[in-house]
Short mmCIF file of C-alpha atoms in Angstrom, two decimals:
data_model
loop_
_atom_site.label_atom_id
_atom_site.label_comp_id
_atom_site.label_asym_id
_atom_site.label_seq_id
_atom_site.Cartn_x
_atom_site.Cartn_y
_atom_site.Cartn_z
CA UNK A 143 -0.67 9.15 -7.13
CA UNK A 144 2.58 8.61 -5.14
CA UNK A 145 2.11 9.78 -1.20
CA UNK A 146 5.51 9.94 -0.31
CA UNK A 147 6.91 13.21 0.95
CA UNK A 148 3.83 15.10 0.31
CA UNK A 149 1.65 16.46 2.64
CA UNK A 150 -1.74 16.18 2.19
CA UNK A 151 -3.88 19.32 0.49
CA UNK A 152 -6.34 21.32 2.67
CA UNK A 153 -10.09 21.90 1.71
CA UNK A 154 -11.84 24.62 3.51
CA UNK A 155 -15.25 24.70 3.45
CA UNK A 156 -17.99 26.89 4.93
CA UNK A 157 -20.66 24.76 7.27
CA UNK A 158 -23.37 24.41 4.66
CA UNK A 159 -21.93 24.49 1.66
CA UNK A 160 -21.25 21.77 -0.67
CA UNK A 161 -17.53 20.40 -0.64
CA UNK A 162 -15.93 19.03 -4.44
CA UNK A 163 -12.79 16.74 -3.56
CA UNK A 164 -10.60 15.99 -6.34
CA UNK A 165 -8.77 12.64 -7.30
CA UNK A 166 -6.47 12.08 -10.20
CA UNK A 167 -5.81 8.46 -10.76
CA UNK A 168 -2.86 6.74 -11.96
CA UNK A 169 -3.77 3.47 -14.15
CA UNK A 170 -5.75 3.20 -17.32
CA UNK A 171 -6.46 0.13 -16.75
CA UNK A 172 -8.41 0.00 -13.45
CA UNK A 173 -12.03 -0.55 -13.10
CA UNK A 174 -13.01 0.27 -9.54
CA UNK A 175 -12.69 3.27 -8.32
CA UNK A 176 -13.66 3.72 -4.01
CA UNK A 177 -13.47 6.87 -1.25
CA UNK A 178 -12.80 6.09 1.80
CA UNK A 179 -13.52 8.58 4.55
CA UNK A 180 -10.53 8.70 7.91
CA UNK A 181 -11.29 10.43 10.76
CA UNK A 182 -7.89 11.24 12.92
CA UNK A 183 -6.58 8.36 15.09
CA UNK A 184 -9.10 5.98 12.46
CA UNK A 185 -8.80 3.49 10.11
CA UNK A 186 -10.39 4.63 6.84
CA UNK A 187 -14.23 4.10 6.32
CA UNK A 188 -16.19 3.65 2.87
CA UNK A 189 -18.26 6.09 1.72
CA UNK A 190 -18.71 5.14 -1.83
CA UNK A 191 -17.55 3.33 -5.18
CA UNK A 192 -18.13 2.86 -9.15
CA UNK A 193 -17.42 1.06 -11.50
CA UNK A 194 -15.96 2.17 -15.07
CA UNK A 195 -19.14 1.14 -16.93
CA UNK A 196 -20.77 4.43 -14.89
CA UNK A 197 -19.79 8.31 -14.94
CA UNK A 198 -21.88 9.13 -11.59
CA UNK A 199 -23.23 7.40 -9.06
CA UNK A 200 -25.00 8.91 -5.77
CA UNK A 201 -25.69 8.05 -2.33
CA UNK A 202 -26.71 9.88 1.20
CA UNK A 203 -25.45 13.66 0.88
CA UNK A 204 -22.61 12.21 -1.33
CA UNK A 205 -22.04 11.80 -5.11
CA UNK A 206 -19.28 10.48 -7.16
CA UNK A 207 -18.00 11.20 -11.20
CA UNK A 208 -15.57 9.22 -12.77
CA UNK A 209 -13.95 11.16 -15.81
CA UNK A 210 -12.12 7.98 -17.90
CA UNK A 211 -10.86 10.53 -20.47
CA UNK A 212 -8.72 12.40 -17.91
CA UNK A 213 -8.49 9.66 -15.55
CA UNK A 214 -10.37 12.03 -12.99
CA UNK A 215 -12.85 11.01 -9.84
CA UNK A 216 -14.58 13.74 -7.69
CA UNK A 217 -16.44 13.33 -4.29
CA UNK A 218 -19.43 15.28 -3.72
CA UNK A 219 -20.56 16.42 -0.14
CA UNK A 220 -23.88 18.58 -0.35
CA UNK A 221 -24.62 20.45 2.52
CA UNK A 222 -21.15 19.83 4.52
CA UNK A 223 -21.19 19.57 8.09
CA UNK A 224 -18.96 19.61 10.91
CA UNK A 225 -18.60 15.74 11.19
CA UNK A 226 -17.64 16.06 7.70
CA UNK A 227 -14.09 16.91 8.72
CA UNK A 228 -11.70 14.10 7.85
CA UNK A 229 -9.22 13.16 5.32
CA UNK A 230 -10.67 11.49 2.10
CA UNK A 231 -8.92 9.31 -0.31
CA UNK A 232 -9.67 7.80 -3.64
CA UNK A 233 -8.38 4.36 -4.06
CA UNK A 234 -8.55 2.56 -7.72
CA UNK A 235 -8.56 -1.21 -8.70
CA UNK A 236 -8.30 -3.24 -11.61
CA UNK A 237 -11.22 -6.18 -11.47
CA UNK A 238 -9.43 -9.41 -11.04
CA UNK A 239 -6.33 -8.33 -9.03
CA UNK A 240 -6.04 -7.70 -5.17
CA UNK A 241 -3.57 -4.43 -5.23
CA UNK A 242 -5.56 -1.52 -4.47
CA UNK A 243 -3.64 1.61 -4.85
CA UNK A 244 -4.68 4.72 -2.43
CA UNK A 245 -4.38 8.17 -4.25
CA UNK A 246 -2.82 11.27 -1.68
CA UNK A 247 -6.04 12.44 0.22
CA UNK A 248 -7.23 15.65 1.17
CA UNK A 249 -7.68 17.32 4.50
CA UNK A 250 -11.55 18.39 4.95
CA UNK A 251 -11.64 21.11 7.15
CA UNK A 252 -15.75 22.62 7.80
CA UNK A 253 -15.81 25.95 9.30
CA UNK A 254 -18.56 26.28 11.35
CA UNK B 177 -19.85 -8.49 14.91
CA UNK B 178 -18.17 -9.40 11.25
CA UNK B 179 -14.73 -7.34 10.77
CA UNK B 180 -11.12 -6.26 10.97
CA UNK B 181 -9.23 -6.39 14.27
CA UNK B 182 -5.63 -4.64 14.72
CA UNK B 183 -4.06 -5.05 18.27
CA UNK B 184 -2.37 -3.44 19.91
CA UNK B 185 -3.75 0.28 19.40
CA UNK B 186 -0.26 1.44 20.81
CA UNK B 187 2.98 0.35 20.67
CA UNK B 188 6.31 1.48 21.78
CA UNK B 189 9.41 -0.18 20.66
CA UNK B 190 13.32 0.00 21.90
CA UNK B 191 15.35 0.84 18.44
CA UNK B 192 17.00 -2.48 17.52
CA UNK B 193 14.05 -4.98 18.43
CA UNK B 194 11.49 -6.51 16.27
CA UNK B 195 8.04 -6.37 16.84
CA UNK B 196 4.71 -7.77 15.14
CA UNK B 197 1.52 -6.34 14.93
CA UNK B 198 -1.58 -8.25 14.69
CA UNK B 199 -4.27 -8.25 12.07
CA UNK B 200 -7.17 -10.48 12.58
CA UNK B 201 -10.38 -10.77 10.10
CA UNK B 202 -13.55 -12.84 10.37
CA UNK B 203 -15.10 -11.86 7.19
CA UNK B 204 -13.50 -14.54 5.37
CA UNK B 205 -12.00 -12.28 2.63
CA UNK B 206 -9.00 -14.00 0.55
CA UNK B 207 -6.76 -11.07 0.85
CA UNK B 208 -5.61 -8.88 3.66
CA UNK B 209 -3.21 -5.25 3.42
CA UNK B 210 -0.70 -3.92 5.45
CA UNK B 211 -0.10 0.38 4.99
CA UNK B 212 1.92 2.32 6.28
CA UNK B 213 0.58 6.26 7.32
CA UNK B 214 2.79 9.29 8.07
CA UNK B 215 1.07 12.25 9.79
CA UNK B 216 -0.42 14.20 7.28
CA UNK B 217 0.52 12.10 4.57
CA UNK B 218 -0.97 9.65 2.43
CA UNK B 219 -1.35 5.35 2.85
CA UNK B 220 1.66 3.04 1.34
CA UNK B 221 1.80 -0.34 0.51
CA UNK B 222 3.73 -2.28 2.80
CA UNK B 223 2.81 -6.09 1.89
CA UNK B 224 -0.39 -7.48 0.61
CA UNK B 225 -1.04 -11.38 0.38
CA UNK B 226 -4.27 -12.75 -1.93
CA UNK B 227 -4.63 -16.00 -0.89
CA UNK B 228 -2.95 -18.14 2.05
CA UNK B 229 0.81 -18.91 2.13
CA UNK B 230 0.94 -15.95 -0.77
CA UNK B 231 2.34 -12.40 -0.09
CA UNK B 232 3.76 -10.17 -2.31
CA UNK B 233 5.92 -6.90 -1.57
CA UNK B 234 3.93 -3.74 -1.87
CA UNK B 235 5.80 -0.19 -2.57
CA UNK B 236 7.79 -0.25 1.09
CA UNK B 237 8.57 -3.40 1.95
CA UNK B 238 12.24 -3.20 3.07
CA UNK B 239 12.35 -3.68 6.73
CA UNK B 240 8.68 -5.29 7.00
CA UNK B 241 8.07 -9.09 6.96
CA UNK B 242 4.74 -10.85 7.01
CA UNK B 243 3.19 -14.59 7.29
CA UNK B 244 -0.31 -15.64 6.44
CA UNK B 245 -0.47 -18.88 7.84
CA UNK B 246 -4.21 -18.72 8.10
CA UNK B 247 -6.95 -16.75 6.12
CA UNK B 248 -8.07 -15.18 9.11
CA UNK B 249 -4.70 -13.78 10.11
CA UNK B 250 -2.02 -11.65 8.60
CA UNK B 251 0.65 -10.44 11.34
CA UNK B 252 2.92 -7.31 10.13
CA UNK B 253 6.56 -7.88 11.82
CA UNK B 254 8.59 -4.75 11.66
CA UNK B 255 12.31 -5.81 12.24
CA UNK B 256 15.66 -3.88 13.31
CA UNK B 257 16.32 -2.81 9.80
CA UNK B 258 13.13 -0.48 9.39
CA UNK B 259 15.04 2.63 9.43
CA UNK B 260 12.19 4.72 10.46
CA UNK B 261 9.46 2.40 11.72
CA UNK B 262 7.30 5.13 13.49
CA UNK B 263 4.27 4.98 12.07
CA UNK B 264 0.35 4.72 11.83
CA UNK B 265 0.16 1.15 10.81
CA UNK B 266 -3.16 -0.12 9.14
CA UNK B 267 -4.63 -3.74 8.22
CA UNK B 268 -7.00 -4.08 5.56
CA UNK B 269 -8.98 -7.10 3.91
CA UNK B 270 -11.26 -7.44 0.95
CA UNK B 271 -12.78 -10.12 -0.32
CA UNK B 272 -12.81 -11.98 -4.38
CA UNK B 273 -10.94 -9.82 -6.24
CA UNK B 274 -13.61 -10.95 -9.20
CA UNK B 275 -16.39 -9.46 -7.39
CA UNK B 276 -14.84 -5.95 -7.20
CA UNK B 277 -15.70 -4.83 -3.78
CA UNK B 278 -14.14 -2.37 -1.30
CA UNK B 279 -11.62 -3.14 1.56
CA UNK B 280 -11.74 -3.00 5.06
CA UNK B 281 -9.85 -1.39 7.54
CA UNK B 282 -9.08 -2.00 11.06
CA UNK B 283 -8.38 0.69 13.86
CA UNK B 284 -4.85 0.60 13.28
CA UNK B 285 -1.63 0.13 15.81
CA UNK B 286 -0.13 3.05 16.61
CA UNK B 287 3.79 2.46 17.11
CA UNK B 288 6.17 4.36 18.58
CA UNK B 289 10.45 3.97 18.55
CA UNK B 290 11.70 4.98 21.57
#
């Protein structure tokens, strides 16, 4: 979705816990679906992708589900930890084209 | 090491002057990204270019130009007409768009309008 002007939500999260981070996308049409993990002062890191041919896919401590119907991705953390804290973005792309289109992000916060 | 290099990390600017920022890659990915991050907000599209001598204007463009004379290289100048050019800026590259892979970052370049 559009980032201008908005701030980004907060997620608070117990130390422990599992963390669910939201993403609405915007285009039908895309394919690729990634989150990318920024730590303050940071460029953005990959944590994970899928594809549209899959509704889940897992890795270390994280997993992802891609909704089509409602154009909706979620991130996954199990067992949250401090070095969790960041701000994580969805990004979406349609196979074939270079424009990849970041969503808002959400703050992470893990309270110890 | 294979990746994304942004110099400089910090950058301070007299209003009225241009100045470029500098993106190097040496994962030989066809395209390379140029956002543009608020604090506390979200990434924007400045330019992104697919292929050598191609760009094309992402969401914020106006007051941003860019040259990719080389694949490896993708330099973001931000001229006197960027009405608000403080910014986290941040260089990106991915490789064949066919093969559906994630991008990059770099470190960013921190700039500063004094």
């Amino acid at each position: 979705g559009e980032s201008v002007g908005l701030h980004l939500p907060t997620l608070s999260v117990q130390e422990g816990d599992n963390s669910i981070i939201n993403c609405a996308y915007s285009n039908s049409a895309s394919d690729y679906f990634i989150w990318y993990k920024q730590e303050s002062g940071k460029g953005p890191q990959f944590i994970i992708d899928i594809r549209s041919n899959m509704d889940k896919r897992q890795g270390q401590r994280v997993t992802v589900l891609l909704n089509k119907t409602v154009k909706h991705l979620s991130l996954q953390i199990a067992a949250t930890q401090p070095g969790d804290s960041a701000v994580y973005f969805c990004a979406e792309n349609i196979r074939g084209y270079q424009k990849v289109t970041f969503g808002t992000g959400t703050k992470l916060q893990v309270i110890p | 090491d294979g990746g994304i290099t942004q110099s400089p990390k910090y950058l301070f600017r007299k209003e009225g002057q241009n100045v470029t920022l500098s993106c190097e890659q040496n994962l030989n990915h066809d395209a390379m990204y140029w956002y543009r991050q608020d604090p506390g907000q979200g990434l924007r599209l400045i330019y992104y270019s697919q292929i050598v001598n191609d760009f094309q204007k992402g969401d914020i463009a106006e007051g941003y130009s860019v040259s990719r004379e080389k694949k490896e290289s993708f330099p973001l100048t931000v001229t006197s007409a960027q009405k608000n050019p403080t910014a986290f800026y941040l260089c990106a590259s991915r490789g064949e768009a066919v093969l559906n892979t994630e991008a990059f970052f770099g470190q960013g370049t921190r700039l500063t309008v004094v």
